[in-house]
Every structure is written in C-alpha cells, then in structure tokens.
PDB file of C-alpha atoms and ligand atoms in Angstrom:
ATOM      1  CA  MET A   1     -17.145  -0.932  16.566  1.00  0.00           C
ATOM      2  CA  ARG A   2     -15.267   0.275  13.309  1.00  0.00           C
ATOM      3  CA  GLY A   3     -12.298   2.653  12.737  1.00  0.00           C
ATOM      4  CA  ARG A   4     -10.561   4.076   9.788  1.00  0.00           C
ATOM      5  CA  PHE A   5      -7.810   5.927   8.259  1.00  0.00           C
ATOM      6  CA  ALA A   6      -9.035   8.725   5.832  1.00  0.00           C
ATOM      7  CA  PRO A   7      -5.097  10.056   4.482  1.00  0.00           C
ATOM      8  CA  SER A   8      -4.875  12.697   2.180  1.00  0.00           C
ATOM      9  CA  PRO A   9      -3.890  11.558  -1.787  1.00  0.00           C
ATOM     10  CA  THR A  10      -0.939  14.638  -0.988  1.00  0.00           C
ATOM     11  CA  GLY A  11       2.133  12.494  -1.485  1.00  0.00           C
ATOM     12  CA  GLU A  12       3.431   8.705  -0.373  1.00  0.00           C
ATOM     13  CA  LEU A  13       2.665   7.627   2.710  1.00  0.00           C
ATOM     14  CA  HIS A  14       5.144   8.440   4.965  1.00  0.00           C
ATOM     15  CA  PHE A  15       6.478   7.319   8.744  1.00  0.00           C
ATOM     16  CA  GLY A  16       4.263  10.265   9.935  1.00  0.00           C
ATOM     17  CA  SER A  17       0.738   8.325   7.947  1.00  0.00           C
ATOM     18  CA  LEU A  18       2.029   4.794   9.393  1.00  0.00           C
ATOM     19  CA  LEU A  19       1.234   5.366  12.159  1.00  0.00           C
ATOM     20  CA  ALA A  20      -2.000   6.966  11.866  1.00  0.00           C
ATOM     21  CA  ALA A  21      -2.672   3.760   9.358  1.00  0.00           C
ATOM     22  CA  PHE A  22      -0.859   0.941  12.014  1.00  0.00           C
ATOM     23  CA  GLY A  23      -2.525   3.165  15.002  1.00  0.00           C
ATOM     24  CA  SER A  24      -5.724   2.822  13.721  1.00  0.00           C
ATOM     25  CA  TRP A  25      -5.090  -0.456  12.491  1.00  0.00           C
ATOM     26  CA  LEU A  26      -4.558  -1.727  16.159  1.00  0.00           C
ATOM     27  CA  ALA A  27      -6.964  -0.037  17.594  1.00  0.00           C
ATOM     28  CA  ALA A  28     -10.183  -1.179  15.589  1.00  0.00           C
ATOM     29  CA  ARG A  29      -7.850  -4.598  15.249  1.00  0.00           C
ATOM     30  CA  SER A  30      -7.458  -4.925  19.591  1.00  0.00           C
ATOM     31  CA  ALA A  31     -11.033  -4.191  20.333  1.00  0.00           C
ATOM     32  CA  GLY A  32     -12.446  -7.005  17.889  1.00  0.00           C
ATOM     33  CA  GLY A  33     -13.872  -4.100  15.105  1.00  0.00           C
ATOM     34  CA  GLU A  34     -12.912  -3.771  11.462  1.00  0.00           C
ATOM     35  CA  TRP A  35     -11.259  -1.124   9.981  1.00  0.00           C
ATOM     36  CA  LEU A  36     -12.102   1.053   6.717  1.00  0.00           C
ATOM     37  CA  VAL A  37      -9.909   3.333   4.898  1.00  0.00           C
ATOM     38  CA  ARG A  38     -11.627   6.280   2.791  1.00  0.00           C
ATOM     39  CA  VAL A  39      -9.367   7.982   0.400  1.00  0.00           C
ATOM     40  CA  GLU A  40      -9.369  12.386   1.375  1.00  0.00           C
ATOM     41  CA  ASP A  41      -9.142  13.587  -1.836  1.00  0.00           C
ATOM     42  CA  VAL A  42     -11.786  16.321  -1.955  1.00  0.00           C
ATOM     43  CA  ASP A  43      -8.560  19.190  -2.277  1.00  0.00           C
ATOM     44  CA  GLY A  44      -7.632  19.549  -5.659  1.00  0.00           C
ATOM     45  CA  ALA A  45      -4.673  21.915  -6.025  1.00  0.00           C
ATOM     46  CA  ARG A  46      -2.976  19.562  -2.878  1.00  0.00           C
ATOM     47  CA  GLU A  47      -3.763  16.484  -4.628  1.00  0.00           C
ATOM     48  CA  VAL A  48      -1.067  14.687  -6.383  1.00  0.00           C
ATOM     49  CA  PRO A  49      -0.899  12.526  -9.251  1.00  0.00           C
ATOM     50  CA  GLY A  50      -0.829   8.578  -8.301  1.00  0.00           C
ATOM     51  CA  ALA A  51      -0.237   9.467  -4.959  1.00  0.00           C
ATOM     52  CA  ALA A  52      -4.124   7.653  -3.867  1.00  0.00           C
ATOM     53  CA  ASP A  53      -2.970   4.203  -5.459  1.00  0.00           C
ATOM     54  CA  SER A  54       0.085   5.032  -4.557  1.00  0.00           C
ATOM     55  CA  GLN A  55      -1.003   5.169  -0.668  1.00  0.00           C
ATOM     56  CA  LEU A  56      -2.593   1.548  -0.590  1.00  0.00           C
ATOM     57  CA  ARG A  57      -0.385  -0.187  -2.842  1.00  0.00           C
ATOM     58  CA  THR A  58       2.098   0.674   0.100  1.00  0.00           C
ATOM     59  CA  LEU A  59      -0.708  -0.407   2.754  1.00  0.00           C
ATOM     60  CA  ALA A  60      -1.136  -3.627   0.919  1.00  0.00           C
ATOM     61  CA  ALA A  61       2.172  -4.192   1.116  1.00  0.00           C
ATOM     62  CA  PHE A  62       2.186  -3.796   4.748  1.00  0.00           C
ATOM     63  CA  GLY A  63      -0.654  -6.415   5.463  1.00  0.00           C
ATOM     64  CA  LEU A  64      -3.560  -3.670   6.460  1.00  0.00           C
ATOM     65  CA  ALA A  65      -6.160  -4.422   4.291  1.00  0.00           C
ATOM     66  CA  PRO A  66      -9.629  -2.658   4.926  1.00  0.00           C
ATOM     67  CA  ASP A  67     -12.601  -4.376   5.933  1.00  0.00           C
ATOM     68  CA  GLY A  68     -14.435  -3.388   3.147  1.00  0.00           C
ATOM     69  CA  PRO A  69     -14.120  -1.559  -0.316  1.00  0.00           C
ATOM     70  CA  VAL A  70     -12.236   1.999  -0.373  1.00  0.00           C
ATOM     71  CA  GLU A  71     -13.956   4.834  -0.599  1.00  0.00           C
ATOM     72  CA  TYR A  72     -13.369   7.939  -1.901  1.00  0.00           C
ATOM     73  CA  GLN A  73     -14.249  11.544  -1.414  1.00  0.00           C
ATOM     74  CA  SER A  74     -14.342  12.892  -4.751  1.00  0.00           C
ATOM     75  CA  ARG A  75     -17.110  10.676  -5.832  1.00  0.00           C
ATOM     76  CA  ARG A  76     -19.359  10.963  -2.383  1.00  0.00           C
ATOM     77  CA  GLY A  77     -20.310  15.021  -2.868  1.00  0.00           C
ATOM     78  CA  HIS A  78     -23.793  14.302  -3.062  1.00  0.00           C
ATOM     79  CA  LEU A  79     -23.786  12.856   0.543  1.00  0.00           C
ATOM     80  CA  TYR A  80     -21.854  16.884   1.426  1.00  0.00           C
ATOM     81  CA  ALA A  81     -24.568  18.621  -1.056  1.00  0.00           C
ATOM     82  CA  ALA A  82     -27.380  16.822   1.321  1.00  0.00           C
ATOM     83  CA  ALA A  83     -25.702  17.996   4.410  1.00  0.00           C
ATOM     84  CA  LEU A  84     -24.830  20.798   3.148  1.00  0.00           C
ATOM     85  CA  GLY A  85     -28.352  21.780   2.706  1.00  0.00           C
ATOM     86  CA  ARG A  86     -29.788  20.789   5.453  1.00  0.00           C
ATOM     87  CA  LEU A  87     -27.496  23.483   7.252  1.00  0.00           C
ATOM     88  CA  LEU A  88     -28.900  26.275   5.055  1.00  0.00           C
ATOM     89  CA  ASP A  89     -31.906  25.541   4.819  1.00  0.00           C
ATOM     90  CA  ALA A  90     -32.105  25.115   9.042  1.00  0.00           C
ATOM     91  CA  GLY A  91     -30.418  28.530   8.808  1.00  0.00           C
ATOM     92  CA  LEU A  92     -27.172  27.306  10.155  1.00  0.00           C
ATOM     93  CA  ALA A  93     -24.690  27.873   7.288  1.00  0.00           C
ATOM     94  CA  PHE A  94     -24.248  30.706   5.266  1.00  0.00           C
ATOM     95  CA  GLU A  95     -23.124  32.386   1.336  1.00  0.00           C
ATOM     96  CA  CYS A  96     -19.925  33.998   2.401  1.00  0.00           C
ATOM     97  CA  HIS A  97     -19.044  37.628   0.444  1.00  0.00           C
ATOM     98  CA  CYS A  98     -16.219  38.285   2.566  1.00  0.00           C
ATOM     99  CA  SER A  99     -13.120  38.022   0.896  1.00  0.00           C
ATOM    100  CA  ARG A 100      -9.911  36.806   2.299  1.00  0.00           C
ATOM    101  CA  ALA A 101      -9.054  40.279   3.025  1.00  0.00           C
ATOM    102  CA  ASP A 102     -11.863  41.257   4.588  1.00  0.00           C
ATOM    103  CA  VAL A 103     -11.351  37.571   7.077  1.00  0.00           C
ATOM    104  CA  ALA A 104      -7.341  38.322   7.744  1.00  0.00           C
ATOM    105  CA  ALA A 105      -8.538  41.859   8.467  1.00  0.00           C
ATOM    106  CA  ALA A 106     -11.496  40.463  11.013  1.00  0.00           C
ATOM    107  CA  GLY A 107      -7.637  38.504  12.740  1.00  0.00           C
ATOM    108  CA  GLY A 108      -9.091  35.369  10.740  1.00  0.00           C
ATOM    109  CA  VAL A 109     -12.169  34.574  12.325  1.00  0.00           C
ATOM    110  CA  HIS A 110     -15.343  35.313  10.523  1.00  0.00           C
ATOM    111  CA  ARG A 111     -18.333  36.740  13.062  1.00  0.00           C
ATOM    112  CA  ALA A 112     -20.053  38.710  10.573  1.00  0.00           C
ATOM    113  CA  CYS A 113     -19.961  39.201   7.210  1.00  0.00           C
ATOM    114  CA  ARG A 114     -18.786  43.006   5.846  1.00  0.00           C
ATOM    115  CA  PRO A 115     -21.519  44.972   4.578  1.00  0.00           C
ATOM    116  CA  GLY A 116     -22.063  45.085   1.036  1.00  0.00           C
ATOM    117  CA  ALA A 117     -19.381  42.859  -0.191  1.00  0.00           C
ATOM    118  CA  ARG A 118     -20.531  40.420  -3.333  1.00  0.00           C
ATOM    119  CA  ARG A 119     -18.463  38.107  -4.828  1.00  0.00           C
ATOM    120  CA  PRO A 120     -19.743  36.336  -7.661  1.00  0.00           C
ATOM    121  CA  ASP A 121     -18.648  32.321  -5.427  1.00  0.00           C
ATOM    122  CA  PRO A 122     -19.073  32.413  -2.280  1.00  0.00           C
ATOM    123  CA  ALA A 123     -18.202  30.266  -0.072  1.00  0.00           C
ATOM    124  CA  VAL A 124     -20.705  28.583   2.470  1.00  0.00           C
ATOM    125  CA  ARG A 125     -19.897  28.848   6.661  1.00  0.00           C
ATOM    126  CA  LEU A 126     -21.832  27.514   9.145  1.00  0.00           C
ATOM    127  CA  ARG A 127     -22.656  30.261  11.174  1.00  0.00           C
ATOM    128  CA  VAL A 128     -21.084  29.058  14.757  1.00  0.00           C
ATOM    129  CA  PRO A 129     -23.354  30.210  17.225  1.00  0.00           C
ATOM    130  CA  ASP A 130     -21.809  32.304  20.181  1.00  0.00           C
ATOM    131  CA  GLY A 131     -20.903  30.758  23.390  1.00  0.00           C
ATOM    132  CA  SER A 132     -20.551  27.466  21.223  1.00  0.00           C
ATOM    133  CA  ARG A 133     -17.936  26.086  23.559  1.00  0.00           C
ATOM    134  CA  VAL A 134     -16.768  22.262  22.813  1.00  0.00           C
ATOM    135  CA  ALA A 135     -15.273  19.491  24.570  1.00  0.00           C
ATOM    136  CA  PHE A 136     -14.555  16.023  24.491  1.00  0.00           C
ATOM    137  CA  ASP A 137     -12.176  13.834  26.200  1.00  0.00           C
ATOM    138  CA  ASP A 138      -9.712  12.348  24.246  1.00  0.00           C
ATOM    139  CA  ALA A 139      -8.588   8.298  24.564  1.00  0.00           C
ATOM    140  CA  VAL A 140      -5.165   9.800  24.951  1.00  0.00           C
ATOM    141  CA  HIS A 141      -4.957  13.586  25.292  1.00  0.00           C
ATOM    142  CA  GLY A 142      -7.177  14.042  28.104  1.00  0.00           C
ATOM    143  CA  HIS A 143     -10.101  16.707  28.279  1.00  0.00           C
ATOM    144  CA  VAL A 144     -10.075  19.267  25.383  1.00  0.00           C
ATOM    145  CA  ALA A 145     -11.837  22.261  25.230  1.00  0.00           C
ATOM    146  CA  GLU A 146     -12.136  25.152  22.846  1.00  0.00           C
ATOM    147  CA  ASP A 147     -14.228  28.566  22.409  1.00  0.00           C
ATOM    148  CA  VAL A 148     -15.161  27.880  18.615  1.00  0.00           C
ATOM    149  CA  ASP A 149     -16.640  30.740  18.086  1.00  0.00           C
ATOM    150  CA  ARG A 150     -13.449  32.909  19.777  1.00  0.00           C
ATOM    151  CA  ARG A 151     -10.791  30.849  17.867  1.00  0.00           C
ATOM    152  CA  VAL A 152     -12.518  29.323  14.828  1.00  0.00           C
ATOM    153  CA  GLY A 153     -15.656  31.358  13.899  1.00  0.00           C
ATOM    154  CA  ASP A 154     -18.056  30.676  11.247  1.00  0.00           C
ATOM    155  CA  PHE A 155     -16.240  28.088   9.393  1.00  0.00           C
ATOM    156  CA  VAL A 156     -15.687  26.479   5.576  1.00  0.00           C
ATOM    157  CA  LEU A 157     -17.764  24.049   4.837  1.00  0.00           C
ATOM    158  CA  ARG A 158     -17.375  24.938   0.963  1.00  0.00           C
ATOM    159  CA  ARG A 159     -15.360  26.709  -0.363  1.00  0.00           C
ATOM    160  CA  ALA A 160     -15.064  29.807  -3.367  1.00  0.00           C
ATOM    161  CA  ASP A 161     -13.725  27.592  -5.398  1.00  0.00           C
ATOM    162  CA  GLY A 162     -16.100  25.162  -4.780  1.00  0.00           C
ATOM    163  CA  TRP A 163     -14.238  22.076  -3.438  1.00  0.00           C
ATOM    164  CA  TRP A 164     -15.930  21.062  -0.232  1.00  0.00           C
ATOM    165  CA  ALA A 165     -14.039  21.726   2.923  1.00  0.00           C
ATOM    166  CA  TYR A 166     -11.941  18.874   4.686  1.00  0.00           C
ATOM    167  CA  GLN A 167     -14.723  19.698   8.172  1.00  0.00           C
ATOM    168  CA  LEU A 168     -18.182  18.595   6.654  1.00  0.00           C
ATOM    169  CA  ALA A 169     -16.633  16.193   4.310  1.00  0.00           C
ATOM    170  CA  VAL A 170     -15.182  14.213   7.571  1.00  0.00           C
ATOM    171  CA  VAL A 171     -17.530  14.494  10.071  1.00  0.00           C
ATOM    172  CA  VAL A 172     -20.678  13.042   6.978  1.00  0.00           C
ATOM    173  CA  ASP A 173     -18.222  10.122   5.937  1.00  0.00           C
ATOM    174  CA  ASP A 174     -17.488   9.192  10.038  1.00  0.00           C
ATOM    175  CA  ALA A 175     -21.691   8.595  10.333  1.00  0.00           C
ATOM    176  CA  ASP A 176     -21.950   7.481   6.888  1.00  0.00           C
ATOM    177  CA  GLN A 177     -19.503   5.199   7.241  1.00  0.00           C
ATOM    178  CA  GLY A 178     -20.959   4.089  10.631  1.00  0.00           C
ATOM    179  CA  ILE A 179     -17.896   5.583  12.570  1.00  0.00           C
ATOM    180  CA  THR A 180     -17.663   4.898  16.393  1.00  0.00           C
ATOM    181  CA  ASP A 181     -13.115   5.082  16.154  1.00  0.00           C
ATOM    182  CA  VAL A 182     -11.794   8.250  15.136  1.00  0.00           C
ATOM    183  CA  VAL A 183      -7.946   7.277  15.900  1.00  0.00           C
ATOM    184  CA  ARG A 184      -5.583   9.720  13.379  1.00  0.00           C
ATOM    185  CA  GLY A 185      -2.976  11.987  14.236  1.00  0.00           C
ATOM    186  CA  ALA A 186      -2.527  14.582  17.117  1.00  0.00           C
ATOM    187  CA  ASP A 187      -1.805  17.467  13.999  1.00  0.00           C
ATOM    188  CA  LEU A 188      -6.142  16.826  14.044  1.00  0.00           C
ATOM    189  CA  LEU A 189      -7.035  17.600  17.472  1.00  0.00           C
ATOM    190  CA  ASP A 190      -7.469  20.997  16.960  1.00  0.00           C
ATOM    191  CA  SER A 191     -10.241  20.656  13.771  1.00  0.00           C
ATOM    192  CA  THR A 192     -12.411  18.249  16.426  1.00  0.00           C
ATOM    193  CA  PRO A 193     -14.369  20.309  18.288  1.00  0.00           C
ATOM    194  CA  ARG A 194     -15.637  21.852  14.994  1.00  0.00           C
ATOM    195  CA  GLN A 195     -15.981  18.624  13.709  1.00  0.00           C
ATOM    196  CA  LEU A 196     -18.633  18.157  17.454  1.00  0.00           C
ATOM    197  CA  LEU A 197     -20.136  21.330  16.729  1.00  0.00           C
ATOM    198  CA  LEU A 198     -20.653  20.137  12.883  1.00  0.00           C
ATOM    199  CA  GLN A 199     -22.459  16.395  13.961  1.00  0.00           C
ATOM    200  CA  ARG A 200     -24.534  18.293  16.872  1.00  0.00           C
ATOM    201  CA  MET A 201     -25.641  20.735  14.336  1.00  0.00           C
ATOM    202  CA  LEU A 202     -26.514  17.908  11.488  1.00  0.00           C
ATOM    203  CA  GLY A 203     -27.635  15.571  14.951  1.00  0.00           C
ATOM    204  CA  LEU A 204     -25.263  12.619  14.220  1.00  0.00           C
ATOM    205  CA  PRO A 205     -23.756  10.623  16.279  1.00  0.00           C
ATOM    206  CA  ARG A 206     -20.515  11.314  18.373  1.00  0.00           C
ATOM    207  CA  PRO A 207     -17.415   8.782  17.389  1.00  0.00           C
ATOM    208  CA  ARG A 208     -14.947   8.234  20.000  1.00  0.00           C
ATOM    209  CA  TYR A 209     -11.527  10.049  19.274  1.00  0.00           C
ATOM    210  CA  LEU A 210      -7.969   9.174  19.657  1.00  0.00           C
ATOM    211  CA  HIS A 211      -5.357  11.309  18.591  1.00  0.00           C
ATOM    212  CA  LEU A 212      -2.148   9.903  18.106  1.00  0.00           C
ATOM    213  CA  PRO A 213       1.957  11.586  18.107  1.00  0.00           C
ATOM    214  CA  LEU A 214       3.083  13.465  15.558  1.00  0.00           C
ATOM    215  CA  VAL A 215       6.201  13.273  13.826  1.00  0.00           C
ATOM    216  CA  LEU A 216       8.299  15.843  13.738  1.00  0.00           C
ATOM    217  CA  ASP A 217      11.005  16.528  11.919  1.00  0.00           C
ATOM    218  CA  GLU A 218      14.860  18.373  12.676  1.00  0.00           C
ATOM    219  CA  ASP A 219      13.286  21.138  13.374  1.00  0.00           C
ATOM    220  CA  GLY A 220      10.779  20.813  15.025  1.00  0.00           C
ATOM    221  CA  HIS A 221       8.596  20.802  12.225  1.00  0.00           C
ATOM    222  CA  LYS A 222       5.470  18.628  11.259  1.00  0.00           C
ATOM    223  CA  LEU A 223       6.695  15.798   8.750  1.00  0.00           C
ATOM    224  CA  SER A 224       5.253  16.879   5.278  1.00  0.00           C
ATOM    225  CA  LYS A 225       2.912  15.128   3.706  1.00  0.00           C
ATOM    226  CA  SER A 226       5.433  14.913   0.833  1.00  0.00           C
ATOM    227  CA  ARG A 227       8.136  14.800   2.546  1.00  0.00           C
ATOM    228  CA  ALA A 228      10.067  12.194  -0.113  1.00  0.00           C
ATOM    229  CA  SER A 229      12.597  11.175   2.367  1.00  0.00           C
ATOM    230  CA  LEU A 230      10.506   9.627   5.001  1.00  0.00           C
ATOM    231  CA  ALA A 231       8.402   7.997   2.466  1.00  0.00           C
ATOM    232  CA  VAL A 232       8.338   4.113   4.137  1.00  0.00           C
ATOM    233  CA  ASP A 233       9.119   1.403   1.505  1.00  0.00           C
ATOM    234  CA  PRO A 234       6.435  -1.209   0.925  1.00  0.00           C
ATOM    235  CA  ALA A 235       9.313  -3.363  -0.024  1.00  0.00           C
ATOM    236  CA  ALA A 236      10.664  -3.633   3.622  1.00  0.00           C
ATOM    237  CA  PRO A 237       6.942  -3.321   5.904  1.00  0.00           C
ATOM    238  CA  VAL A 238       9.038  -5.287   8.966  1.00  0.00           C
ATOM    239  CA  PRO A 239      11.110  -2.855  10.093  1.00  0.00           C
ATOM    240  CA  ALA A 240       9.017  -0.058   9.234  1.00  0.00           C
ATOM    241  CA  LEU A 241       6.811  -1.312  11.873  1.00  0.00           C
ATOM    242  CA  LEU A 242       8.783  -2.300  14.149  1.00  0.00           C
ATOM    243  CA  ALA A 243      10.003   1.486  14.142  1.00  0.00           C
ATOM    244  CA  ALA A 244       6.468   2.719  14.407  1.00  0.00           C
ATOM    245  CA  TRP A 245       5.136  -0.232  16.869  1.00  0.00           C
ATOM    246  CA  ARG A 246       7.462   1.574  19.012  1.00  0.00           C
ATOM    247  CA  ALA A 247       7.101   5.624  18.270  1.00  0.00           C
ATOM    248  CA  LEU A 248       3.584   4.058  19.509  1.00  0.00           C
ATOM    249  CA  GLY A 249       4.534   3.101  23.665  1.00  0.00           C
ATOM    250  CA  GLN A 250       4.169  -0.700  22.424  1.00  0.00           C
ATOM    251  CA  ALA A 251       6.270  -2.612  24.152  1.00  0.00           C
ATOM    252  CA  PRO A 252       9.300  -3.899  21.977  1.00  0.00           C
ATOM    253  CA  ARG A 253      10.038  -7.865  23.426  1.00  0.00           C
ATOM    254  CA  ALA A 254       5.741  -7.952  22.601  1.00  0.00           C
ATOM    255  CA  LEU A 255       6.518  -8.288  18.851  1.00  0.00           C
ATOM    256  CA  PRO A 256       9.016 -11.151  17.193  1.00  0.00           C
ATOM    257  CA  GLY A 257      11.649  -9.260  15.176  1.00  0.00           C
ATOM    258  CA  ASP A 258      12.511 -12.166  12.573  1.00  0.00           C
ATOM    259  CA  ALA A 259       9.147 -13.502  12.150  1.00  0.00           C
ATOM    260  CA  PRO A 260       7.233 -12.671   8.462  1.00  0.00           C
ATOM    261  CA  LEU A 261       4.764 -10.221   8.279  1.00  0.00           C
ATOM    262  CA  ASP A 262       1.098 -11.829   9.662  1.00  0.00           C
ATOM    263  CA  ALA A 263       3.026 -13.591  12.129  1.00  0.00           C
ATOM    264  CA  LEU A 264       4.793  -9.984  12.958  1.00  0.00           C
ATOM    265  CA  LEU A 265       1.119  -8.333  12.764  1.00  0.00           C
ATOM    266  CA  ALA A 266      -0.761 -10.885  14.642  1.00  0.00           C
ATOM    267  CA  ALA A 267       0.898 -10.796  17.881  1.00  0.00           C
ATOM    268  CA  ALA A 268       1.264  -7.213  16.814  1.00  0.00           C
ATOM    269  CA  VAL A 269      -2.607  -7.041  17.757  1.00  0.00           C
ATOM    270  CA  ARG A 270      -2.651  -9.076  20.983  1.00  0.00           C
ATOM    271  CA  ALA A 271      -0.101  -7.452  22.351  1.00  0.00           C
ATOM    272  CA  PHE A 272      -1.193  -3.668  21.749  1.00  0.00           C
ATOM    273  CA  ALA A 273      -2.571  -1.688  24.975  1.00  0.00           C
ATOM    274  CA  PRO A 274      -3.816   1.798  24.025  1.00  0.00           C
ATOM    275  CA  GLY A 275      -3.362   2.652  27.651  1.00  0.00           C
ATOM    276  CA  ARG A 276       0.515   2.885  26.219  1.00  0.00           C
ATOM    277  CA  LEU A 277       0.294   5.469  23.828  1.00  0.00           C
ATOM    278  CA  PRO A 278       2.382   8.478  24.279  1.00  0.00           C
ATOM    279  CA  ALA A 279       0.787  11.475  23.974  1.00  0.00           C
ATOM    280  CA  GLY A 280       4.004  14.206  23.026  1.00  0.00           C
ATOM    281  CA  PRO A 281       5.495  14.595  19.691  1.00  0.00           C
ATOM    282  CA  LEU A 282       8.267  12.032  18.669  1.00  0.00           C
ATOM    283  CA  ALA A 283      11.553  13.386  16.622  1.00  0.00           C
ATOM    284  CA  ALA A 284      11.999  12.033  13.418  1.00  0.00           C
ATOM    285  CA  THR A 285      15.602  11.557  14.280  1.00  0.00           C
ATOM    286  CA  ALA A 286      15.531   8.720  17.369  1.00  0.00           C
ATOM    287  CA  LEU A 287      13.044   7.363  14.861  1.00  0.00           C
ATOM    288  CA  HIS A 288      15.483   6.978  11.702  1.00  0.00           C
ATOM    289  CA  THR A 289      18.180   5.347  14.343  1.00  0.00           C
ATOM    290  CA  ALA A 290      14.953   3.576  15.535  1.00  0.00           C
ATOM    291  CA  ALA A 291      14.216   1.668  12.542  1.00  0.00           C
ATOM    292  CA  ALA A 292      18.030   1.014  11.516  1.00  0.00           C
ATOM    293  CA  THR A 293      18.571  -0.821  14.550  1.00  0.00           C
ATOM    294  CA  PRO A 294      14.688  -3.003  15.142  1.00  0.00           C
ATOM    295  CA  ASP A 295      16.360  -5.028  18.385  1.00  0.00           C
ATOM    296  CA  ALA A 296      17.639  -1.584  19.502  1.00  0.00           C
TER     297      ALA A 296
HETATM  298  N1  LIG B 301      -6.717  13.704   5.571  1.00  0.00           N
HETATM  299  C1  LIG B 301      -6.467  13.632   6.962  1.00  0.00           C
HETATM  300  C2  LIG B 301      -4.517  13.691   6.791  1.00  0.00           C
HETATM  301  O1  LIG B 301      -4.646  13.361   5.840  1.00  0.00           O
HETATM  302  C3  LIG B 301      -6.836  13.333   7.654  1.00  0.00           C
HETATM  303  C4  LIG B 301      -8.415  12.963   8.229  1.00  0.00           C
HETATM  304  C5  LIG B 301      -8.718  12.744   9.631  1.00  0.00           C
HETATM  305  O2  LIG B 301      -8.002  11.207   9.654  1.00  0.00           O
HETATM  306  O3  LIG B 301     -10.022  13.085  10.147  1.00  0.00           O
HETATM  307  O4  LIG B 301      -4.596  14.671   7.431  1.00  0.00           O
END
C-alpha cells in the first residue's frame, strides 16, 4: 500500500490541505504502507514563489515525513511527453486549434474542432469516445459514475501555453510512483473519472480512491488555497492536528490532548478508523472553534 500527498504550491498550507496531508498519511501509515509527497508545480501562472518550500517545512513541523525524496512535477516533463506521445501515436489524442470562444460556444464541452480553425499554439486533447461512461467506488462517497463524453468532452492534456495539464501529470505520476491509494480532497472527486479514462487508455493500473470532506468558508465556498487567514501555524502543530483529527470524524478521546507531537501521531495511527470519515462538507467556522478549544 502506498499513498501520497500532492499539494499545488499556490500558497501556505491551509487547514483544507492539512486534512488531505494528514488523512492520506493516516490511511497509509495505519495500513503499514508508505507515504510520498509530490509537489504539483505544473501551473506556472498559479504558482507562488516560495510556497512549495513553505508547505514542505510545515509538513516537517507537523511530523508528516515522506518515505522517499519529494518529487517535483516541473522536473518530470519527459514522463508526460512520453505518455502524450503514446496517445498521439495511437490516435487517442489530437492537436486542437479551437479558441476558448469556440469551446464556450459548444457549452464548454469539446466534441469536435471547429472546421478550418488554425492557431500556432494548439492544445492537445484526449479524444473521448462517445459512450465513455466511467464508474468507480470511492471509499467514502460510494459509487460514482460520469458520462465523460457528455459532461466533460475531449479534455486538455497539454495546454496551448505549453504547460502540462493536471489530469495527465497526476495519472502518469501516480502510476510511475506506484501509488495504490489516492486519498485527497473531495474537490477532485469529479476529476477522477477523467483520470480513470486516461489510465485505461495508457494501460496503467487503477488505484483505490478515497475523497476527504471539503472545508467550506463562511459563505459556503471551498477554502481558497491561498487564504492566509486559515494557514496552519507550523509553530503549533498539536492543536491543528487535533482539529484535523476531529474534522476527519475520528474519536476525540483516542488522542492524548497534552502529549508531545510524536506520541500524538503514533496514537493517531493506532486509532485511525477510515469507516468514520464523513462525506459531507465541513464548515471552517466550526473547525476554528475546535482548534481553539482542543478539549471540547
Ligand atoms: N495538486 C492538487 C491540489 O493541490 C491535488 C492533486 C491530487 O491529489 O490528485 O489540489
């Protein structure tokens, strides 16, 4: 069993990303498995300088140590290029000359290129066959199915600006790193069918999936990755881990509130019960209160 945490370096580690880090670490460690960290720095426009180092320092301060060197997607372009080459050679991907407006005019779902469209910097899309219904069983959310052709259409593998698309990079990396269990936030639940389709077309193994609850702000929106107000404090890992433990639906009394960090983490690994993980979203305001009063 091998899991991973794959943050995008778009800001400080916040409570939502701590849940993904701690949840994936607990799932791996409690099963006697390994846990890796991969920096998903494939989107230069969204990357914040220094964010990756800061996230890694925070993970270290929280005692969440990976079982291997940290990988950076920005150094793995050759793997994505090889996978893309295989898809192009097999006729499963194509250069797309459509503009944003062309795709918007088709309801955002690309099924065919506008005749005669030409651009110097075509994106590359996966050709999603008609009838591409993809289903899987999520460990928390149960059966999930999507008609990828009708709901998403031919999706981008390499962007017009040359950056690799998340969907391709994540599939190639999870397979290359031998990830058996993908544990991450529920914001990625609807990306999973695309990833399963790509795995199938590339002949890659399918990991198990577990999507953790999302943390919502006071307006009911997903926590923005860069929201500094909810950044976790590397100088105070214990209260944040206790709050994350409760947010993961785990038994509050299973952890000693006053123990040092390593004893707390060891107790968490012993007590972790995946069956208690909640599916529904969590309100950040409630978690704030929980973080401030660890014994509540
Ligand atoms: N890099 C993605 C994010 O930070 C997570 C990717 C994944 O876990 O598959 O949202």
